[in-house]
PDB file of C-alpha atoms and ligand atoms in Angstrom:
ATOM      1  CA  MET M   1     -59.498  74.088-125.831  1.00  0.00           C
ATOM      2  CA  SER M   2     -58.380  74.825-122.282  1.00  0.00           C
ATOM      3  CA  ILE M   3     -58.820  72.469-119.368  1.00  0.00           C
ATOM      4  CA  SER M   4     -60.918  73.762-116.533  1.00  0.00           C
ATOM      5  CA  THR M   5     -59.883  71.477-113.680  1.00  0.00           C
ATOM      6  CA  GLY M   6     -56.644  69.963-112.484  1.00  0.00           C
ATOM      7  CA  GLU M   7     -58.293  66.557-112.635  1.00  0.00           C
ATOM      8  CA  ARG M   8     -58.009  66.237-116.388  1.00  0.00           C
ATOM      9  CA  MET M   9     -55.239  65.466-118.808  1.00  0.00           C
ATOM     10  CA  LYS M  10     -55.116  66.346-122.482  1.00  0.00           C
ATOM     11  CA  ILE M  11     -52.848  64.124-124.532  1.00  0.00           C
ATOM     12  CA  THR M  12     -51.711  65.126-128.029  1.00  0.00           C
ATOM     13  CA  ILE M  13     -49.867  62.782-130.376  1.00  0.00           C
ATOM     14  CA  LEU M  14     -47.303  65.106-131.971  1.00  0.00           C
ATOM     15  CA  GLY M  15     -45.340  62.369-133.732  1.00  0.00           C
ATOM     16  CA  ALA M  16     -46.298  58.715-134.283  1.00  0.00           C
ATOM     17  CA  ARG M  17     -43.673  57.680-136.850  1.00  0.00           C
ATOM     18  CA  GLY M  18     -40.735  55.503-135.831  1.00  0.00           C
ATOM     19  CA  SER M  19     -37.078  55.308-136.722  1.00  0.00           C
ATOM     20  CA  ILE M  20     -36.839  58.203-139.227  1.00  0.00           C
ATOM     21  CA  PRO M  21     -39.138  61.025-140.363  1.00  0.00           C
ATOM     22  CA  THR M  22     -41.118  60.413-143.549  1.00  0.00           C
ATOM     23  CA  GLU M  23     -42.966  62.611-146.003  1.00  0.00           C
ATOM     24  CA  GLY M  24     -45.179  62.295-149.044  1.00  0.00           C
ATOM     25  CA  ALA M  25     -48.824  62.214-150.069  1.00  0.00           C
ATOM     26  CA  GLU M  26     -49.042  58.545-149.042  1.00  0.00           C
ATOM     27  CA  MET M  27     -48.014  59.386-145.450  1.00  0.00           C
ATOM     28  CA  LEU M  28     -50.480  62.155-144.572  1.00  0.00           C
ATOM     29  CA  GLU M  29     -53.036  60.349-142.407  1.00  0.00           C
ATOM     30  CA  PHE M  30     -50.622  58.968-139.812  1.00  0.00           C
ATOM     31  CA  GLY M  31     -47.982  61.635-140.378  1.00  0.00           C
ATOM     32  CA  GLY M  32     -44.245  61.504-140.818  1.00  0.00           C
ATOM     33  CA  ALA M  33     -43.101  63.198-137.596  1.00  0.00           C
ATOM     34  CA  THR M  34     -41.187  60.990-135.173  1.00  0.00           C
ATOM     35  CA  SER M  35     -41.945  60.164-131.562  1.00  0.00           C
ATOM     36  CA  CYS M  36     -43.382  62.876-129.357  1.00  0.00           C
ATOM     37  CA  VAL M  37     -46.402  62.884-127.038  1.00  0.00           C
ATOM     38  CA  LEU M  38     -47.613  65.959-125.150  1.00  0.00           C
ATOM     39  CA  ILE M  39     -49.498  65.608-121.865  1.00  0.00           C
ATOM     40  CA  GLU M  40     -51.072  68.820-120.611  1.00  0.00           C
ATOM     41  CA  THR M  41     -52.535  69.569-117.213  1.00  0.00           C
ATOM     42  CA  ASP M  42     -53.487  72.982-115.841  1.00  0.00           C
ATOM     43  CA  GLU M  43     -49.926  73.514-114.655  1.00  0.00           C
ATOM     44  CA  TRP M  44     -47.655  71.397-116.827  1.00  0.00           C
ATOM     45  CA  ALA M  45     -46.799  70.577-120.440  1.00  0.00           C
ATOM     46  CA  VAL M  46     -44.977  67.245-120.249  1.00  0.00           C
ATOM     47  CA  PHE M  47     -43.396  65.916-123.438  1.00  0.00           C
ATOM     48  CA  PHE M  48     -42.486  62.254-123.799  1.00  0.00           C
ATOM     49  CA  ASP M  49     -39.640  62.204-126.316  1.00  0.00           C
ATOM     50  CA  ALA M  50     -38.436  65.007-128.561  1.00  0.00           C
ATOM     51  CA  GLY M  51     -38.659  63.503-132.036  1.00  0.00           C
ATOM     52  CA  THR M  52     -39.575  65.759-134.937  1.00  0.00           C
ATOM     53  CA  GLY M  53     -43.166  65.928-133.658  1.00  0.00           C
ATOM     54  CA  ILE M  54     -42.011  68.382-130.975  1.00  0.00           C
ATOM     55  CA  VAL M  55     -41.322  70.968-133.698  1.00  0.00           C
ATOM     56  CA  ASN M  56     -45.093  71.416-134.003  1.00  0.00           C
ATOM     57  CA  ALA M  57     -45.758  71.760-130.281  1.00  0.00           C
ATOM     58  CA  PRO M  58     -48.929  73.822-129.795  1.00  0.00           C
ATOM     59  CA  GLU M  59     -49.341  77.017-127.815  1.00  0.00           C
ATOM     60  CA  ILE M  60     -49.015  76.122-124.126  1.00  0.00           C
ATOM     61  CA  GLY M  61     -49.308  79.571-122.539  1.00  0.00           C
ATOM     62  CA  ASP M  62     -47.378  79.799-119.296  1.00  0.00           C
ATOM     63  CA  LYS M  63     -47.427  76.090-118.462  1.00  0.00           C
ATOM     64  CA  LYS M  64     -44.193  74.653-117.100  1.00  0.00           C
ATOM     65  CA  ILE M  65     -42.242  72.476-119.537  1.00  0.00           C
ATOM     66  CA  ALA M  66     -40.722  69.064-118.873  1.00  0.00           C
ATOM     67  CA  ILE M  67     -39.268  66.698-121.468  1.00  0.00           C
ATOM     68  CA  PHE M  68     -38.825  63.005-120.634  1.00  0.00           C
ATOM     69  CA  LEU M  69     -36.627  60.993-122.955  1.00  0.00           C
ATOM     70  CA  THR M  70     -37.362  57.281-123.344  1.00  0.00           C
ATOM     71  CA  HIS M  71     -33.867  56.748-124.781  1.00  0.00           C
ATOM     72  CA  PRO M  72     -31.409  58.782-126.816  1.00  0.00           C
ATOM     73  CA  HIS M  73     -31.918  57.182-130.236  1.00  0.00           C
ATOM     74  CA  ILE M  74     -31.925  59.955-132.807  1.00  0.00           C
ATOM     75  CA  ASP M  75     -35.599  59.604-133.801  1.00  0.00           C
ATOM     76  CA  HIS M  76     -36.500  60.534-130.212  1.00  0.00           C
ATOM     77  CA  LEU M  77     -34.287  63.636-130.037  1.00  0.00           C
ATOM     78  CA  LEU M  78     -34.135  65.018-133.549  1.00  0.00           C
ATOM     79  CA  GLY M  79     -36.825  67.686-133.101  1.00  0.00           C
ATOM     80  CA  LEU M  80     -35.335  69.331-130.029  1.00  0.00           C
ATOM     81  CA  PRO M  81     -33.179  71.924-131.879  1.00  0.00           C
ATOM     82  CA  PHE M  82     -36.415  73.270-133.400  1.00  0.00           C
ATOM     83  CA  PHE M  83     -38.667  72.971-130.334  1.00  0.00           C
ATOM     84  CA  PRO M  84     -40.513  76.321-130.486  1.00  0.00           C
ATOM     85  CA  TYR M  85     -39.949  77.136-126.799  1.00  0.00           C
ATOM     86  CA  ILE M  86     -36.199  76.589-126.958  1.00  0.00           C
ATOM     87  CA  THR M  87     -35.795  80.087-128.392  1.00  0.00           C
ATOM     88  CA  ASP M  88     -37.951  81.745-125.690  1.00  0.00           C
ATOM     89  CA  LYS M  89     -35.750  83.162-122.953  1.00  0.00           C
ATOM     90  CA  SER M  90     -38.668  83.256-120.508  1.00  0.00           C
ATOM     91  CA  LYS M  91     -38.948  79.446-120.657  1.00  0.00           C
ATOM     92  CA  HIS M  92     -37.413  76.950-118.274  1.00  0.00           C
ATOM     93  CA  ILE M  93     -37.127  73.421-119.659  1.00  0.00           C
ATOM     94  CA  ASP M  94     -36.684  70.500-117.276  1.00  0.00           C
ATOM     95  CA  PHE M  95     -35.020  67.729-119.268  1.00  0.00           C
ATOM     96  CA  TYR M  96     -35.257  64.243-117.771  1.00  0.00           C
ATOM     97  CA  ALA M  97     -33.534  61.028-118.782  1.00  0.00           C
ATOM     98  CA  VAL M  98     -32.414  57.876-117.073  1.00  0.00           C
ATOM     99  CA  LYS M  99     -28.665  57.423-117.210  1.00  0.00           C
ATOM    100  CA  SER M 100     -27.792  55.585-120.403  1.00  0.00           C
ATOM    101  CA  GLY M 101     -24.722  53.477-119.720  1.00  0.00           C
ATOM    102  CA  VAL M 102     -22.312  56.022-118.278  1.00  0.00           C
ATOM    103  CA  LEU M 103     -24.032  59.011-119.908  1.00  0.00           C
ATOM    104  CA  SER M 104     -26.025  61.486-117.811  1.00  0.00           C
ATOM    105  CA  ALA M 105     -29.155  63.198-119.188  1.00  0.00           C
ATOM    106  CA  ARG M 106     -27.006  66.197-120.089  1.00  0.00           C
ATOM    107  CA  GLN M 107     -24.399  64.075-121.846  1.00  0.00           C
ATOM    108  CA  GLN M 108     -27.070  62.246-123.871  1.00  0.00           C
ATOM    109  CA  LEU M 109     -28.357  65.556-125.261  1.00  0.00           C
ATOM    110  CA  ASP M 110     -24.815  66.849-125.776  1.00  0.00           C
ATOM    111  CA  LYS M 111     -24.152  63.978-128.156  1.00  0.00           C
ATOM    112  CA  LEU M 112     -26.632  65.535-130.586  1.00  0.00           C
ATOM    113  CA  LEU M 113     -26.328  69.244-129.752  1.00  0.00           C
ATOM    114  CA  CYS M 114     -22.625  69.411-130.435  1.00  0.00           C
ATOM    115  CA  PRO M 115     -20.403  70.127-133.472  1.00  0.00           C
ATOM    116  CA  PRO M 116     -20.061  68.707-136.014  1.00  0.00           C
ATOM    117  CA  LEU M 117     -23.609  67.290-135.799  1.00  0.00           C
ATOM    118  CA  TRP M 118     -25.063  70.641-134.701  1.00  0.00           C
ATOM    119  CA  PRO M 119     -23.466  74.083-134.368  1.00  0.00           C
ATOM    120  CA  CYS M 120     -24.624  74.890-130.850  1.00  0.00           C
ATOM    121  CA  SER M 121     -25.241  73.324-127.453  1.00  0.00           C
ATOM    122  CA  ALA M 122     -28.240  73.530-125.119  1.00  0.00           C
ATOM    123  CA  ASP M 123     -26.466  76.425-123.330  1.00  0.00           C
ATOM    124  CA  ASP M 124     -26.522  78.504-126.509  1.00  0.00           C
ATOM    125  CA  TYR M 125     -30.333  78.554-126.715  1.00  0.00           C
ATOM    126  CA  PRO M 126     -32.293  81.351-124.985  1.00  0.00           C
ATOM    127  CA  ALA M 127     -34.428  78.937-122.911  1.00  0.00           C
ATOM    128  CA  ASN M 128     -32.972  77.805-119.602  1.00  0.00           C
ATOM    129  CA  PHE M 129     -32.306  74.057-119.499  1.00  0.00           C
ATOM    130  CA  GLU M 130     -32.157  72.101-116.276  1.00  0.00           C
ATOM    131  CA  PHE M 131     -30.992  68.493-116.551  1.00  0.00           C
ATOM    132  CA  HIS M 132     -32.204  65.664-114.349  1.00  0.00           C
ATOM    133  CA  ASP M 133     -30.915  62.107-114.111  1.00  0.00           C
ATOM    134  CA  ILE M 134     -34.166  60.379-113.248  1.00  0.00           C
ATOM    135  CA  GLU M 135     -34.811  58.662-109.959  1.00  0.00           C
ATOM    136  CA  PHE M 136     -38.361  57.365-109.816  1.00  0.00           C
ATOM    137  CA  PRO M 137     -40.904  58.483-108.875  1.00  0.00           C
ATOM    138  CA  VAL M 138     -40.659  61.978-110.348  1.00  0.00           C
ATOM    139  CA  LYS M 139     -43.224  64.427-108.917  1.00  0.00           C
ATOM    140  CA  LEU M 140     -44.308  67.499-110.865  1.00  0.00           C
ATOM    141  CA  GLY M 141     -47.080  69.163-108.864  1.00  0.00           C
ATOM    142  CA  ASP M 142     -50.075  66.782-109.101  1.00  0.00           C
ATOM    143  CA  ILE M 143     -48.269  64.578-111.628  1.00  0.00           C
ATOM    144  CA  SER M 144     -46.369  61.443-110.666  1.00  0.00           C
ATOM    145  CA  ILE M 145     -44.149  59.624-113.168  1.00  0.00           C
ATOM    146  CA  THR M 146     -42.667  56.159-112.744  1.00  0.00           C
ATOM    147  CA  GLY M 147     -40.786  53.905-115.131  1.00  0.00           C
ATOM    148  CA  ILE M 148     -39.486  50.431-115.888  1.00  0.00           C
ATOM    149  CA  PRO M 149     -36.773  49.323-118.314  1.00  0.00           C
ATOM    150  CA  SER M 150     -37.829  48.751-121.910  1.00  0.00           C
ATOM    151  CA  VAL M 151     -36.685  45.843-124.082  1.00  0.00           C
ATOM    152  CA  HIS M 152     -34.693  47.660-126.758  1.00  0.00           C
ATOM    153  CA  PRO M 153     -31.118  47.772-128.087  1.00  0.00           C
ATOM    154  CA  GLY M 154     -29.172  50.081-125.773  1.00  0.00           C
ATOM    155  CA  GLY M 155     -32.043  50.137-123.266  1.00  0.00           C
ATOM    156  CA  GLY M 156     -34.902  52.546-122.756  1.00  0.00           C
ATOM    157  CA  ILE M 157     -37.683  53.427-120.346  1.00  0.00           C
ATOM    158  CA  VAL M 158     -41.413  52.741-120.342  1.00  0.00           C
ATOM    159  CA  TYR M 159     -43.142  55.582-118.507  1.00  0.00           C
ATOM    160  CA  ARG M 160     -46.352  55.671-116.506  1.00  0.00           C
ATOM    161  CA  LEU M 161     -47.799  59.097-115.768  1.00  0.00           C
ATOM    162  CA  GLU M 162     -50.559  59.565-113.187  1.00  0.00           C
ATOM    163  CA  CYS M 163     -52.559  62.692-112.433  1.00  0.00           C
ATOM    164  CA  GLY M 164     -55.933  63.283-110.799  1.00  0.00           C
ATOM    165  CA  GLY M 165     -56.766  59.570-110.666  1.00  0.00           C
ATOM    166  CA  LYS M 166     -56.040  59.052-114.393  1.00  0.00           C
ATOM    167  CA  SER M 167     -53.034  57.337-115.908  1.00  0.00           C
ATOM    168  CA  MET M 168     -51.253  56.731-119.166  1.00  0.00           C
ATOM    169  CA  VAL M 169     -48.420  54.372-120.115  1.00  0.00           C
ATOM    170  CA  TYR M 170     -45.959  55.146-122.915  1.00  0.00           C
ATOM    171  CA  ALA M 171     -44.319  51.938-124.134  1.00  0.00           C
ATOM    172  CA  THR M 172     -42.540  52.824-127.356  1.00  0.00           C
ATOM    173  CA  ASP M 173     -39.390  51.138-128.639  1.00  0.00           C
ATOM    174  CA  TYR M 174     -40.390  48.028-126.765  1.00  0.00           C
ATOM    175  CA  GLU M 175     -39.941  44.467-128.024  1.00  0.00           C
ATOM    176  CA  TYR M 176     -42.456  41.910-126.784  1.00  0.00           C
ATOM    177  CA  ARG M 177     -40.507  39.091-125.192  1.00  0.00           C
ATOM    178  CA  ASP M 178     -42.068  36.268-123.219  1.00  0.00           C
ATOM    179  CA  ASP M 179     -39.595  36.673-120.351  1.00  0.00           C
ATOM    180  CA  HIS M 180     -40.270  40.426-119.915  1.00  0.00           C
ATOM    181  CA  ILE M 181     -43.863  40.988-120.885  1.00  0.00           C
ATOM    182  CA  GLY M 182     -45.265  40.176-117.441  1.00  0.00           C
ATOM    183  CA  GLU M 183     -43.463  43.149-115.945  1.00  0.00           C
ATOM    184  CA  LEU M 184     -44.981  45.488-118.546  1.00  0.00           C
ATOM    185  CA  ILE M 185     -48.480  44.067-118.081  1.00  0.00           C
ATOM    186  CA  ASP M 186     -48.225  44.632-114.316  1.00  0.00           C
ATOM    187  CA  PHE M 187     -46.842  48.123-114.868  1.00  0.00           C
ATOM    188  CA  ALA M 188     -49.674  49.051-117.262  1.00  0.00           C
ATOM    189  CA  LYS M 189     -52.404  47.525-115.049  1.00  0.00           C
ATOM    190  CA  ASP M 190     -55.770  49.233-115.513  1.00  0.00           C
ATOM    191  CA  THR M 191     -54.247  52.252-117.219  1.00  0.00           C
ATOM    192  CA  ASP M 192     -56.632  54.667-118.902  1.00  0.00           C
ATOM    193  CA  LEU M 193     -54.429  54.941-122.002  1.00  0.00           C
ATOM    194  CA  LEU M 194     -51.703  52.635-123.296  1.00  0.00           C
ATOM    195  CA  LEU M 195     -49.433  53.835-126.100  1.00  0.00           C
ATOM    196  CA  PHE M 196     -47.639  50.761-127.405  1.00  0.00           C
ATOM    197  CA  ASP M 197     -44.976  50.142-130.056  1.00  0.00           C
ATOM    198  CA  ALA M 198     -46.522  48.289-133.001  1.00  0.00           C
ATOM    199  CA  GLN M 199     -43.960  49.032-135.692  1.00  0.00           C
ATOM    200  CA  TYR M 200     -44.007  45.676-137.442  1.00  0.00           C
ATOM    201  CA  THR M 201     -46.435  43.254-139.016  1.00  0.00           C
ATOM    202  CA  ASP M 202     -46.269  39.705-137.650  1.00  0.00           C
ATOM    203  CA  GLU M 203     -44.105  38.686-140.644  1.00  0.00           C
ATOM    204  CA  GLU M 204     -41.715  41.597-140.198  1.00  0.00           C
ATOM    205  CA  PHE M 205     -41.435  40.885-136.491  1.00  0.00           C
ATOM    206  CA  GLU M 206     -40.218  37.354-137.128  1.00  0.00           C
ATOM    207  CA  LYS M 207     -37.440  38.703-139.365  1.00  0.00           C
ATOM    208  CA  ARG M 208     -36.482  41.541-137.003  1.00  0.00           C
ATOM    209  CA  ARG M 209     -36.316  40.001-133.581  1.00  0.00           C
ATOM    210  CA  GLY M 210     -33.785  41.928-131.531  1.00  0.00           C
ATOM    211  CA  TYR M 211     -34.566  45.262-133.226  1.00  0.00           C
ATOM    212  CA  GLY M 212     -36.596  46.345-130.198  1.00  0.00           C
ATOM    213  CA  HIS M 213     -40.112  46.741-131.607  1.00  0.00           C
ATOM    214  CA  SER M 214     -43.461  44.917-131.465  1.00  0.00           C
ATOM    215  CA  THR M 215     -46.660  44.357-133.443  1.00  0.00           C
ATOM    216  CA  PRO M 216     -50.353  45.264-133.200  1.00  0.00           C
ATOM    217  CA  SER M 217     -51.363  41.669-132.430  1.00  0.00           C
ATOM    218  CA  LEU M 218     -48.878  41.500-129.538  1.00  0.00           C
ATOM    219  CA  GLY M 219     -50.074  44.928-128.407  1.00  0.00           C
ATOM    220  CA  VAL M 220     -53.649  43.660-128.223  1.00  0.00           C
ATOM    221  CA  ILE M 221     -52.476  40.826-125.932  1.00  0.00           C
ATOM    222  CA  VAL M 222     -50.701  43.320-123.649  1.00  0.00           C
ATOM    223  CA  ALA M 223     -53.691  45.662-123.638  1.00  0.00           C
ATOM    224  CA  ARG M 224     -56.189  42.905-122.754  1.00  0.00           C
ATOM    225  CA  LYS M 225     -54.017  41.392-120.024  1.00  0.00           C
ATOM    226  CA  ALA M 226     -53.285  44.810-118.528  1.00  0.00           C
ATOM    227  CA  GLY M 227     -56.929  45.887-118.755  1.00  0.00           C
ATOM    228  CA  ALA M 228     -55.969  49.115-120.542  1.00  0.00           C
ATOM    229  CA  LYS M 229     -59.089  51.166-121.225  1.00  0.00           C
ATOM    230  CA  GLU M 230     -57.839  52.846-124.406  1.00  0.00           C
ATOM    231  CA  VAL M 231     -54.977  51.863-126.672  1.00  0.00           C
ATOM    232  CA  ARG M 232     -53.104  53.649-129.449  1.00  0.00           C
ATOM    233  CA  PHE M 233     -50.322  51.966-131.375  1.00  0.00           C
ATOM    234  CA  VAL M 234     -47.270  54.123-132.111  1.00  0.00           C
ATOM    235  CA  HIS M 235     -43.837  54.127-133.788  1.00  0.00           C
ATOM    236  CA  HIS M 236     -45.166  53.342-137.271  1.00  0.00           C
ATOM    237  CA  ASP M 237     -42.543  51.901-139.592  1.00  0.00           C
ATOM    238  CA  PRO M 238     -41.160  54.519-142.025  1.00  0.00           C
ATOM    239  CA  THR M 239     -41.866  52.213-145.001  1.00  0.00           C
ATOM    240  CA  HIS M 240     -45.553  51.794-144.110  1.00  0.00           C
ATOM    241  CA  THR M 241     -47.853  54.045-146.141  1.00  0.00           C
ATOM    242  CA  ASP M 242     -51.294  55.191-145.021  1.00  0.00           C
ATOM    243  CA  GLU M 243     -52.859  52.411-147.066  1.00  0.00           C
ATOM    244  CA  PHE M 244     -50.588  49.813-145.488  1.00  0.00           C
ATOM    245  CA  LEU M 245     -51.229  51.122-141.958  1.00  0.00           C
ATOM    246  CA  LEU M 246     -54.997  51.242-142.518  1.00  0.00           C
ATOM    247  CA  ASN M 247     -54.864  47.582-143.555  1.00  0.00           C
ATOM    248  CA  MET M 248     -52.837  46.703-140.445  1.00  0.00           C
ATOM    249  CA  GLU M 249     -55.217  48.708-138.272  1.00  0.00           C
ATOM    250  CA  GLU M 250     -58.297  47.080-139.784  1.00  0.00           C
ATOM    251  CA  LYS M 251     -57.234  43.715-138.365  1.00  0.00           C
ATOM    252  CA  ILE M 252     -57.200  44.907-134.734  1.00  0.00           C
ATOM    253  CA  LYS M 253     -59.396  47.985-134.601  1.00  0.00           C
ATOM    254  CA  THR M 254     -62.084  48.231-131.948  1.00  0.00           C
ATOM    255  CA  GLU M 255     -63.821  51.189-130.343  1.00  0.00           C
ATOM    256  CA  ASP M 256     -60.900  51.523-127.923  1.00  0.00           C
ATOM    257  CA  ILE M 257     -57.930  50.290-129.953  1.00  0.00           C
ATOM    258  CA  SER M 258     -56.501  52.060-132.996  1.00  0.00           C
ATOM    259  CA  PHE M 259     -53.326  53.406-134.552  1.00  0.00           C
ATOM    260  CA  ALA M 260     -52.154  56.822-133.375  1.00  0.00           C
ATOM    261  CA  ARG M 261     -52.366  59.653-135.881  1.00  0.00           C
ATOM    262  CA  ARG M 262     -50.238  62.746-135.721  1.00  0.00           C
ATOM    263  CA  GLY M 263     -52.273  65.553-134.202  1.00  0.00           C
ATOM    264  CA  GLU M 264     -54.738  63.214-132.496  1.00  0.00           C
ATOM    265  CA  VAL M 265     -55.988  64.468-129.121  1.00  0.00           C
ATOM    266  CA  ILE M 266     -57.153  62.180-126.308  1.00  0.00           C
ATOM    267  CA  ASP M 267     -58.816  63.662-123.237  1.00  0.00           C
ATOM    268  CA  LEU M 268     -58.579  61.694-120.002  1.00  0.00           C
TER     269      LEU M 268
HETATM  270 ZN1   ZN C 301     -37.554  54.887-132.040  1.00  0.00          ZN
HETATM  271 ZN1   ZN C 302     -34.950  53.231-130.327  1.00  0.00          ZN
END
């Protein structure tokens, strides 16, 4: 379905799985593709992360393409070599990342697209890549993107995207910590859509502090305090089957809060 005005955003969850892709009949409802979210406006197709979900990017016509990396962990980059538009020589791809340690955006991608891990580099693909070391805010036409640091091993970015008076916040690979959560709640204030990392159950979280992920119950606290209008939990643990996730979801589900499914579309 096309969007008739520049005031609207269409958000598609292309990958909601965390850490590593999964497959199997017990993983069909939430999907096994790793982190990728597509935000479409009239002019732009903005991808947050390039996990294996980006392999199934839909038809975007002649929209401009930008990819924003939260951090260069492999589950957030693994789909890029098979991004459908990477083999289209008419496409220009703006690739954005915050410097990770001493590595530029280009160098972060080169770590993956480089022998012996992969036979070719970004330069070898027909699409034209342009690399950007992010300085906030980033403006893409009517879109404005800002960010704050995540709480995650090696660092990461939480993004907020605004367009036409609507907003969304993408907080994946984020560990709820009492000394940082206030900054995220302020950053996500009154957002129309919050995507929040809820990889673990409460029990798992206690055993995996420092791994850089959160839980649905902590996500509900963030959502309420921020006043987020809609919430989807993302980065599902690779060991959690559909049945397990449905049980987790049941405990927190409301009209506005649920677990993200691969392929789910949210119109703002
Ligand atoms: Zn991840
Ligand atoms: Zn990570």
